[in-house]
Coordinates of C-alpha atoms and ligand atoms in Angstrom, one line a residue:
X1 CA 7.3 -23.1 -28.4
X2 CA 8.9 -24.7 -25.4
X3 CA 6.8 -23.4 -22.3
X4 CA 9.8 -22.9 -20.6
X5 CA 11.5 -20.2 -23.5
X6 CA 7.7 -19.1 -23.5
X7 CA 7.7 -17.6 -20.1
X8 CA 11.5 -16.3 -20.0
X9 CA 10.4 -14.0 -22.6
X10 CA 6.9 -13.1 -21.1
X11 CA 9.0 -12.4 -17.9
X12 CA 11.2 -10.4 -19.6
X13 CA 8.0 -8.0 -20.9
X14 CA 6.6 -8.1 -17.7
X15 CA 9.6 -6.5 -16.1
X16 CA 9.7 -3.5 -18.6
X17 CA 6.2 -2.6 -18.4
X18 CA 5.7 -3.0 -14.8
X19 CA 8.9 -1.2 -13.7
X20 CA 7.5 1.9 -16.1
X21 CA 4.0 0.9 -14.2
X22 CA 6.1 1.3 -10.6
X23 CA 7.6 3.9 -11.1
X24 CA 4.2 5.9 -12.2
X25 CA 2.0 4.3 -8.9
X26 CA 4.5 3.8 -6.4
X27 CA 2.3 5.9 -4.1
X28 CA -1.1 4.4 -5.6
X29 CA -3.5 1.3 -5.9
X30 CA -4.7 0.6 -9.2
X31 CA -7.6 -0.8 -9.7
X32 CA -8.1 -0.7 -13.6
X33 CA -7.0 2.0 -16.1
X34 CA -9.1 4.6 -17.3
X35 CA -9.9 5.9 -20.5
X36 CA -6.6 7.8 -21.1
X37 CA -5.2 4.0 -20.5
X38 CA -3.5 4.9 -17.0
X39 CA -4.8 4.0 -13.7
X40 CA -6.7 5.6 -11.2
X41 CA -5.4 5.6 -7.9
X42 CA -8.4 3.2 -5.7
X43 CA -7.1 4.7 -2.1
X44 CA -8.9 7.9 -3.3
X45 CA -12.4 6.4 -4.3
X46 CA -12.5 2.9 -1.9
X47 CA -9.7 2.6 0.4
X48 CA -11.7 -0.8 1.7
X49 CA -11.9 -2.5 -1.7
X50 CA -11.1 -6.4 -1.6
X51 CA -8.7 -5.5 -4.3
X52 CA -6.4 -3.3 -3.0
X53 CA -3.8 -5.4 -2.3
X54 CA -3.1 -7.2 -5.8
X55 CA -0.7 -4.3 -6.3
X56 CA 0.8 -4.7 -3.3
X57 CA 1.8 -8.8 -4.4
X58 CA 2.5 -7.7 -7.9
X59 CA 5.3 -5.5 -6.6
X60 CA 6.3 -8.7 -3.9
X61 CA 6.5 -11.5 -7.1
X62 CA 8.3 -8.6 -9.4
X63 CA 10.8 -7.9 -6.7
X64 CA 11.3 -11.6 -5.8
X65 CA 12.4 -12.2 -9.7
X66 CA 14.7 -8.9 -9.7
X67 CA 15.7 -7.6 -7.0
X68 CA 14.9 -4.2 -8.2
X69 CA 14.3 -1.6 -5.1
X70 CA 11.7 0.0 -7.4
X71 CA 9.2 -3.2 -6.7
X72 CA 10.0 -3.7 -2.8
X73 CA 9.5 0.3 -2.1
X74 CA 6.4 0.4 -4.3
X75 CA 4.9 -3.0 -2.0
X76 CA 6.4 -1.2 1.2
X77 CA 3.9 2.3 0.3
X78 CA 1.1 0.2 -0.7
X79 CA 1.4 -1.9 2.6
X80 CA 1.3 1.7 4.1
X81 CA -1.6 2.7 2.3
X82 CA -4.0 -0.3 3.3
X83 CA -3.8 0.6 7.0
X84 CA -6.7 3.2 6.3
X85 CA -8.6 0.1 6.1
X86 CA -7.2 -2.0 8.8
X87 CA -7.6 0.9 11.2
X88 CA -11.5 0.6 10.6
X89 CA -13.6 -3.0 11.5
X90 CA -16.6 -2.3 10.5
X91 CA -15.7 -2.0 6.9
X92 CA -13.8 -4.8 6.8
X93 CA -15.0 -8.7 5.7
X94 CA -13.9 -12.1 4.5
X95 CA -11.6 -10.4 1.8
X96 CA -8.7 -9.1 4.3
X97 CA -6.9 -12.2 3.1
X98 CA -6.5 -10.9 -0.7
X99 CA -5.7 -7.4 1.1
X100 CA -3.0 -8.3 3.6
X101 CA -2.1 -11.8 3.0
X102 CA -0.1 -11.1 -0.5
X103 CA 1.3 -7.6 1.1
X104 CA 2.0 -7.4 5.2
X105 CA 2.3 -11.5 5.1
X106 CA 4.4 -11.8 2.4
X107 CA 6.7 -8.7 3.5
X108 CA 7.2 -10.5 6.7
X109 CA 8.1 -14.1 5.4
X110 CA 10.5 -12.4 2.7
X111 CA 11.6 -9.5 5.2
X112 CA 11.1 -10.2 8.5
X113 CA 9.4 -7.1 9.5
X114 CA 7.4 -7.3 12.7
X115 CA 4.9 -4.5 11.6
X116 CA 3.9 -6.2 9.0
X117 CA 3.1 -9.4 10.9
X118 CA 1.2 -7.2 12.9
X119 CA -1.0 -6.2 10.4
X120 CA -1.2 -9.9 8.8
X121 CA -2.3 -11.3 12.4
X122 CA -4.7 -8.9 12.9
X123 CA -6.1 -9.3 9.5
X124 CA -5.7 -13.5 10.1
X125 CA -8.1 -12.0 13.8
X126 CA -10.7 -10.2 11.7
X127 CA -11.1 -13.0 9.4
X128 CA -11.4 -15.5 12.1
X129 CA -13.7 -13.6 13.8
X130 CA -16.6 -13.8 11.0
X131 CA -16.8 -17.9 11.7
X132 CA -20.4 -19.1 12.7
X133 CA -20.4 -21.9 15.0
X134 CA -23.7 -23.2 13.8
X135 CA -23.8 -22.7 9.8
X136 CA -20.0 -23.9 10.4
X137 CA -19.2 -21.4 7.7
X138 CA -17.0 -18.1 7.6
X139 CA -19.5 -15.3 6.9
X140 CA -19.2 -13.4 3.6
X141 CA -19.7 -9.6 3.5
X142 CA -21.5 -7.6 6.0
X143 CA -25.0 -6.0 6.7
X144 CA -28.1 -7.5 8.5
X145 CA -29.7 -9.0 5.7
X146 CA -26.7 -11.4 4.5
X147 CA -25.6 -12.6 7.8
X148 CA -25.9 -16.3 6.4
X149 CA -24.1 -15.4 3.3
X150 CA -20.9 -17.7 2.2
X151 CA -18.9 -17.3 -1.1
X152 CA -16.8 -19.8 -2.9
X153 CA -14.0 -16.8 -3.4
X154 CA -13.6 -17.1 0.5
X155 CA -11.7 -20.5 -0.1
X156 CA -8.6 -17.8 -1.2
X157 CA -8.6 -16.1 2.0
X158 CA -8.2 -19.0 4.5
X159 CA -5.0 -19.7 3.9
X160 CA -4.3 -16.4 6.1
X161 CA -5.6 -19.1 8.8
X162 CA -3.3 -21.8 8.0
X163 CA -0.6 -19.1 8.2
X164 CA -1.5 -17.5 11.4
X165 CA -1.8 -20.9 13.1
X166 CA 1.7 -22.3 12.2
X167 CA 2.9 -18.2 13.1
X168 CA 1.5 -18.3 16.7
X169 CA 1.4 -22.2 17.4
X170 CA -2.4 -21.8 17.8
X171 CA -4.2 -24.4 15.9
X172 CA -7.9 -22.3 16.6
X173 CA -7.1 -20.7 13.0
X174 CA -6.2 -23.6 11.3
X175 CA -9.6 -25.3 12.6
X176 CA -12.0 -22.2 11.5
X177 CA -10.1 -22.5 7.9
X178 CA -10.9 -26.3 7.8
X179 CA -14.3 -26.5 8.8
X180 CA -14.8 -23.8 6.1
X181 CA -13.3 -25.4 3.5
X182 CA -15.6 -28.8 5.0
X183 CA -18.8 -26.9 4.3
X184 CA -17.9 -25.2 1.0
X185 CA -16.7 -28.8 -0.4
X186 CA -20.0 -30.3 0.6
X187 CA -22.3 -27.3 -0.2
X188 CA -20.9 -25.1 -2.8
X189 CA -19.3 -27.8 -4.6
X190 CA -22.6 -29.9 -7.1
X191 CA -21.6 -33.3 -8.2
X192 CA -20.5 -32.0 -11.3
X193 CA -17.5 -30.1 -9.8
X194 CA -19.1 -27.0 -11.0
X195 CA -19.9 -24.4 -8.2
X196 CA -22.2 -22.2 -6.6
X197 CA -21.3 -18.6 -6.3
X198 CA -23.1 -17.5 -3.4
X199 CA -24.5 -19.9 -0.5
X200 CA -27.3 -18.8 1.8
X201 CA -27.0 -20.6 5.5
X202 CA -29.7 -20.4 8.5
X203 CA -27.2 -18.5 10.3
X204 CA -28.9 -19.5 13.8
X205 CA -29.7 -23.3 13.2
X206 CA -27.2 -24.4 10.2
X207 CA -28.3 -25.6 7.1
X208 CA -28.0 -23.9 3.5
X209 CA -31.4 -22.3 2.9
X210 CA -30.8 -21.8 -1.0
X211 CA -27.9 -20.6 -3.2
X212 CA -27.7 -17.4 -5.6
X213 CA -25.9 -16.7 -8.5
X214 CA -24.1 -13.9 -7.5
X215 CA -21.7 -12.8 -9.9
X216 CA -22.4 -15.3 -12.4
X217 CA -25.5 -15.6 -14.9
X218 CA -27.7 -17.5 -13.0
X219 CA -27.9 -19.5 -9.7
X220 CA -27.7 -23.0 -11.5
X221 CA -24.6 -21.7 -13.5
X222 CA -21.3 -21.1 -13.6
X223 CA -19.3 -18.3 -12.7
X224 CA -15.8 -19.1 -14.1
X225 CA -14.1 -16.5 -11.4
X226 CA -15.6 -18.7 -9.0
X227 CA -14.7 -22.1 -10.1
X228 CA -11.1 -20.9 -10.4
X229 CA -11.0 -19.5 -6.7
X230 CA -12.4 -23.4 -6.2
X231 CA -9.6 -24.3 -8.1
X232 CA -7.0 -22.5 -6.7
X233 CA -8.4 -22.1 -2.8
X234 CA -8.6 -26.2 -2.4
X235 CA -5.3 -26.9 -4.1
X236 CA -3.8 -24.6 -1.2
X237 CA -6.3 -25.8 1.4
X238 CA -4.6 -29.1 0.5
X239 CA -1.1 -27.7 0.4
X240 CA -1.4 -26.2 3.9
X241 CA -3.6 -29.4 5.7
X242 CA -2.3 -32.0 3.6
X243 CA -6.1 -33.3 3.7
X244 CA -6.4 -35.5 0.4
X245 CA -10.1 -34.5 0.0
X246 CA -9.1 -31.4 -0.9
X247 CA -6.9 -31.6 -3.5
X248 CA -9.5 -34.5 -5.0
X249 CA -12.1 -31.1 -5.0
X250 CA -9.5 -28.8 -6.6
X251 CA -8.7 -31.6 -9.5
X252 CA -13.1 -32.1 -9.3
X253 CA -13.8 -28.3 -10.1
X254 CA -10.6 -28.1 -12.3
X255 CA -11.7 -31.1 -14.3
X256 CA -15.0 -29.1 -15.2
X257 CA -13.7 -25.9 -16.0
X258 CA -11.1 -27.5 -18.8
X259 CA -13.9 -29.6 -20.0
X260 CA -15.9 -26.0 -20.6
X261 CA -14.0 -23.2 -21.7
X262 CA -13.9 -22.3 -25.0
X263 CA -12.3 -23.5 -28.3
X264 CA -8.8 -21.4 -27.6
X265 CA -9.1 -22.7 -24.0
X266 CA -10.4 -19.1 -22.4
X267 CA -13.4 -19.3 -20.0
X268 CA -16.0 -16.9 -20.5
X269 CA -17.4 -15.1 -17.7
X270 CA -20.0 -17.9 -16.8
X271 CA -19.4 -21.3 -18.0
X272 CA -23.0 -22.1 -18.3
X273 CA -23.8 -18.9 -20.0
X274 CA -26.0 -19.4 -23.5
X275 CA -23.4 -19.3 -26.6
X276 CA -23.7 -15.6 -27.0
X277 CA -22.9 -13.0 -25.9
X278 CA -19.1 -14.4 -25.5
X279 CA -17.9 -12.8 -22.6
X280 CA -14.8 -13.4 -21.8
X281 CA -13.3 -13.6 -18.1
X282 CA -9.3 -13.7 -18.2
X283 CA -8.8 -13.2 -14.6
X284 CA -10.6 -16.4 -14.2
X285 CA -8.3 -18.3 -16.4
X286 CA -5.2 -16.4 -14.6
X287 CA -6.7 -17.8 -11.4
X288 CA -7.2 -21.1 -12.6
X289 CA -4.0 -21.8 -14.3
X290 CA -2.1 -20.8 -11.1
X291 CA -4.3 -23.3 -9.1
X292 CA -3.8 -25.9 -11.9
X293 CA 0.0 -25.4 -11.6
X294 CA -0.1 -25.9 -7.9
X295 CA -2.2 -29.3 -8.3
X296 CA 0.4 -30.3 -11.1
X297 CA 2.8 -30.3 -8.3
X298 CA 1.2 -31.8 -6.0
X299 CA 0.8 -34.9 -8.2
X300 CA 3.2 -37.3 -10.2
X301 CA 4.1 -36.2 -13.5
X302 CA 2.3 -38.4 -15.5
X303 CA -1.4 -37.0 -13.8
X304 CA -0.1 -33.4 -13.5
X305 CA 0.7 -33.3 -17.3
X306 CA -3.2 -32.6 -18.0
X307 CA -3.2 -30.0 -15.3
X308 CA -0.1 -28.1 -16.5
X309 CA -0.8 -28.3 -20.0
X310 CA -4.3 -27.2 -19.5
X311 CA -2.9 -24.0 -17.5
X312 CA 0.1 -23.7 -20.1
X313 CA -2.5 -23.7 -22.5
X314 CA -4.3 -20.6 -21.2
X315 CA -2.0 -18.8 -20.3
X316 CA -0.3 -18.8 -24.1
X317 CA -3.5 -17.7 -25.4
X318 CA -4.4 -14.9 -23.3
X319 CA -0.4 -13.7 -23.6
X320 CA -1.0 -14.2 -27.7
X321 CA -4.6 -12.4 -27.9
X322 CA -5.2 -10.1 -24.9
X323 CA -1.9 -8.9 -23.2
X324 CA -0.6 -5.4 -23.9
X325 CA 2.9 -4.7 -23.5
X326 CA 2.9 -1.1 -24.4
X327 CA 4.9 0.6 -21.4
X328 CA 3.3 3.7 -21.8
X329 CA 0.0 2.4 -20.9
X330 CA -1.2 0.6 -17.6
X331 CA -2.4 -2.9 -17.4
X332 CA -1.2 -5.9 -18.8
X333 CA -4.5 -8.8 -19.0
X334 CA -7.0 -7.6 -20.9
X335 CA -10.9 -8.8 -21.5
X336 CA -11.3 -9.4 -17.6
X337 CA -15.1 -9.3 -16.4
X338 CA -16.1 -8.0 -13.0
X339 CA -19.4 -10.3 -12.8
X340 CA -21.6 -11.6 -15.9
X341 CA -24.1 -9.2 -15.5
X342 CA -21.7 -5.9 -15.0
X343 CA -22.4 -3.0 -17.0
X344 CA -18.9 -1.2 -15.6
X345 CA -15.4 -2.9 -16.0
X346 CA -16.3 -5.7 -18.8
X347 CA -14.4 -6.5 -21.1
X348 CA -11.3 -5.1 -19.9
X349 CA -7.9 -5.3 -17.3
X350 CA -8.4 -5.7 -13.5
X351 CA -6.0 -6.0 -11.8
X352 CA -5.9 -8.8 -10.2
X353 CA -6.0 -10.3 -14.0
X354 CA -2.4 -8.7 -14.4
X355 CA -1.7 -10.2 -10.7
X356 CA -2.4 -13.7 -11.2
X357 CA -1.4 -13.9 -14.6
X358 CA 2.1 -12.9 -13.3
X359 CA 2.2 -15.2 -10.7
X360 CA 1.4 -18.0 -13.0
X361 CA 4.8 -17.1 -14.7
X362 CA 6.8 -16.8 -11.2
X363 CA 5.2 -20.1 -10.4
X364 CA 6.4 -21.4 -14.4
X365 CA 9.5 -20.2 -13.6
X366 CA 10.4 -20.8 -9.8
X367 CA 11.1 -17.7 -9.0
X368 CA 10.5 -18.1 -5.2
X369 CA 8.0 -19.5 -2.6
X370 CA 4.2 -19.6 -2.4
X371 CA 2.4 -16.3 -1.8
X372 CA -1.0 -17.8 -0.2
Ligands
LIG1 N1 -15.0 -10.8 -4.8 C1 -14.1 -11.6 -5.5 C2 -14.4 -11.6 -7.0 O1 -15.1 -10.7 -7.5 O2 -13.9 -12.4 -7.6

């Protein structure tokens, strides 16, 4: 089928279930459903979790397609909800841009609303804040023993940096988010455009000390969530500095993950994980594709064919096999994988799975601007 009838209909489904979805959370953030199939509200258990504000952006890319008040109100409470976290510092790390990027940032550039630049500066501050002159690396998550810790899912927060600097006409943001993305290209990225999860630096002196495998199987492997934030976090890092090296990385680490997922072009959770068990990671493959169909663009047609197709590809197969379009029930992406090695939430929707995959079909569509 033509890709483009493809996603007018997906679209279409995606508008039933999640207005049925708004109108059941619009004072909630999902994280992923329970056993009855609906979601639990995450302000009640973790009002700090790097995920709360996938919802948030859901409700931003639904209302940019429709114009449906449902969508913008729901994004409006959730933007509301999130300033239990933004209120507190010391529970805050590297993730505030996945929490207030995609909400506050992107309710601003749609809306124009001065408390929600606000809150996206001060998150762009907080962010900024974790950079460590001498590792030349933005620091991960918190507590004394990781203070040299870097993670490749950090290259999707900088581009709250690029935005702050071209907000305030202050290019100090813009040169913390570069030398980041300098030092993850050279010491996350291996030859082989796979990538290492989790990087330790010398925090005082500089210098990686040794890497871990984080959330993937091992520390030589491959944890697809992380090679699609590679993906997707370079593409923009390229979008935003127009620094070529980047968007050669993105195309790198993209070039590795469609040479490794699996026969119906779905990663599993580690690329580099032994045959069996097959554990699938959707989520990664939502990321991916979006970060595929942003290089696509930034190349000529003939070289962003294998990118596009690659993310078409995907995102056909997890729409045929693992999405559920059953309004009654929450969650859209199925088979997602919190790490290789989880015991909780494998093998089924989170929600940033339903996030990304959704954006893919904005982006398929051109339903508005870039959210990152
Ligand atoms: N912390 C981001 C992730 O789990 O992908």
């Amino acid at each position: 089928m033509d890709y483009k009838v493809w996603a007018d209909e997906v679209w279409e489904k995606a508008v039933v279930k999640l207005r049925a979805e708004a109108e059941r959370n619009t004072n909630a953030i999902p994280y992923v459903p329970g056993e009855d199939g609906m979601y639990t509200d995450m302000m009640k258990e973790n009002p700090y979790w790097w995920t709360n504000g996938f919802w948030g952006g859901l409700m931003w890319l639904m209302y940019q397609g429709t114009k449906e008040e449902i969508f913008a109100q729901t994004a409006r409470n959730s933007e509301e909800l999130l300033d239990t976290a933004l209120s507190t510092y010391d529970k805050l790390d590297h993730d505030v841009g996945f929490l207030w990027h995609i909400t506050a940032g992107v309710n601003y550039r749609l809306n124009g609303s001065e408390k929600s630049k606000w809150r996206a500066m001060t998150a762009a501050s907080t962010l900024a804040s974790r950079f460590n002159e001498n590792g030349r690396f933005i620091r991960a998550w918190n507590g004394d023993e990781n203070q040299g810790w870097a993670i490749i899912d950090c290259m999707m927060n900088i581009p709250l940096l690029y935005w702050a600097s071209r907000e305030i006409n202050d290019d100090r943001f813009k040169y913390i988010a570069m030398a980041h993305a300098d030092s993850t290209m050279q010491n996350h990225v291996r030859p082989d455009g796979s990538v290492n999860h989790i990087l330790v630096y010398d925090h005082i002196n500089g210098g990686v000390i040794k890497s871990l495998g984080g959330q993937g199987y091992n520390e030589n492997s491959a944890w697809s969530r992380g090679q699609a934030w590679g993906i997707y976090g370079f593409a923009l890092s390229y979008i935003h500095t127009g620094k070529k090296e980047y968007l050669d990385t993105a195309k790198k680490i993209a070039n590795f993950f469609i040479a490794s997922v699996c026969d119906d072009y779905l990663p599993k959770s580690d690329l580099r994980a032994p045959q069996e068990p097959v554990i699938y990671d959707t989520t990664a493959g939502a990321i991916a594709a979006c970060g595929m169909l942003e290089i696509a663009n930034c190349l000529d047609e003939n070289e962003g064919r294998i990118y596009k197709n690659a993310a078409v590809n995907m995102l056909m197969t997890m729409e045929e096999k693992f999405c559920d379009w059953d309004s009654d029930k929450d969650s859209i992406l199925q088979m997602g994988s919190e790490a290789y090695h989880a015991k909780g939430n494998q093998q089924k929707a989170i929600i940033y799975g339903d996030y990304y995959f959704v954006e893919a079909i904005y982006k398929l569509k051109n339903l508005g601007p870039l959210f990152w």
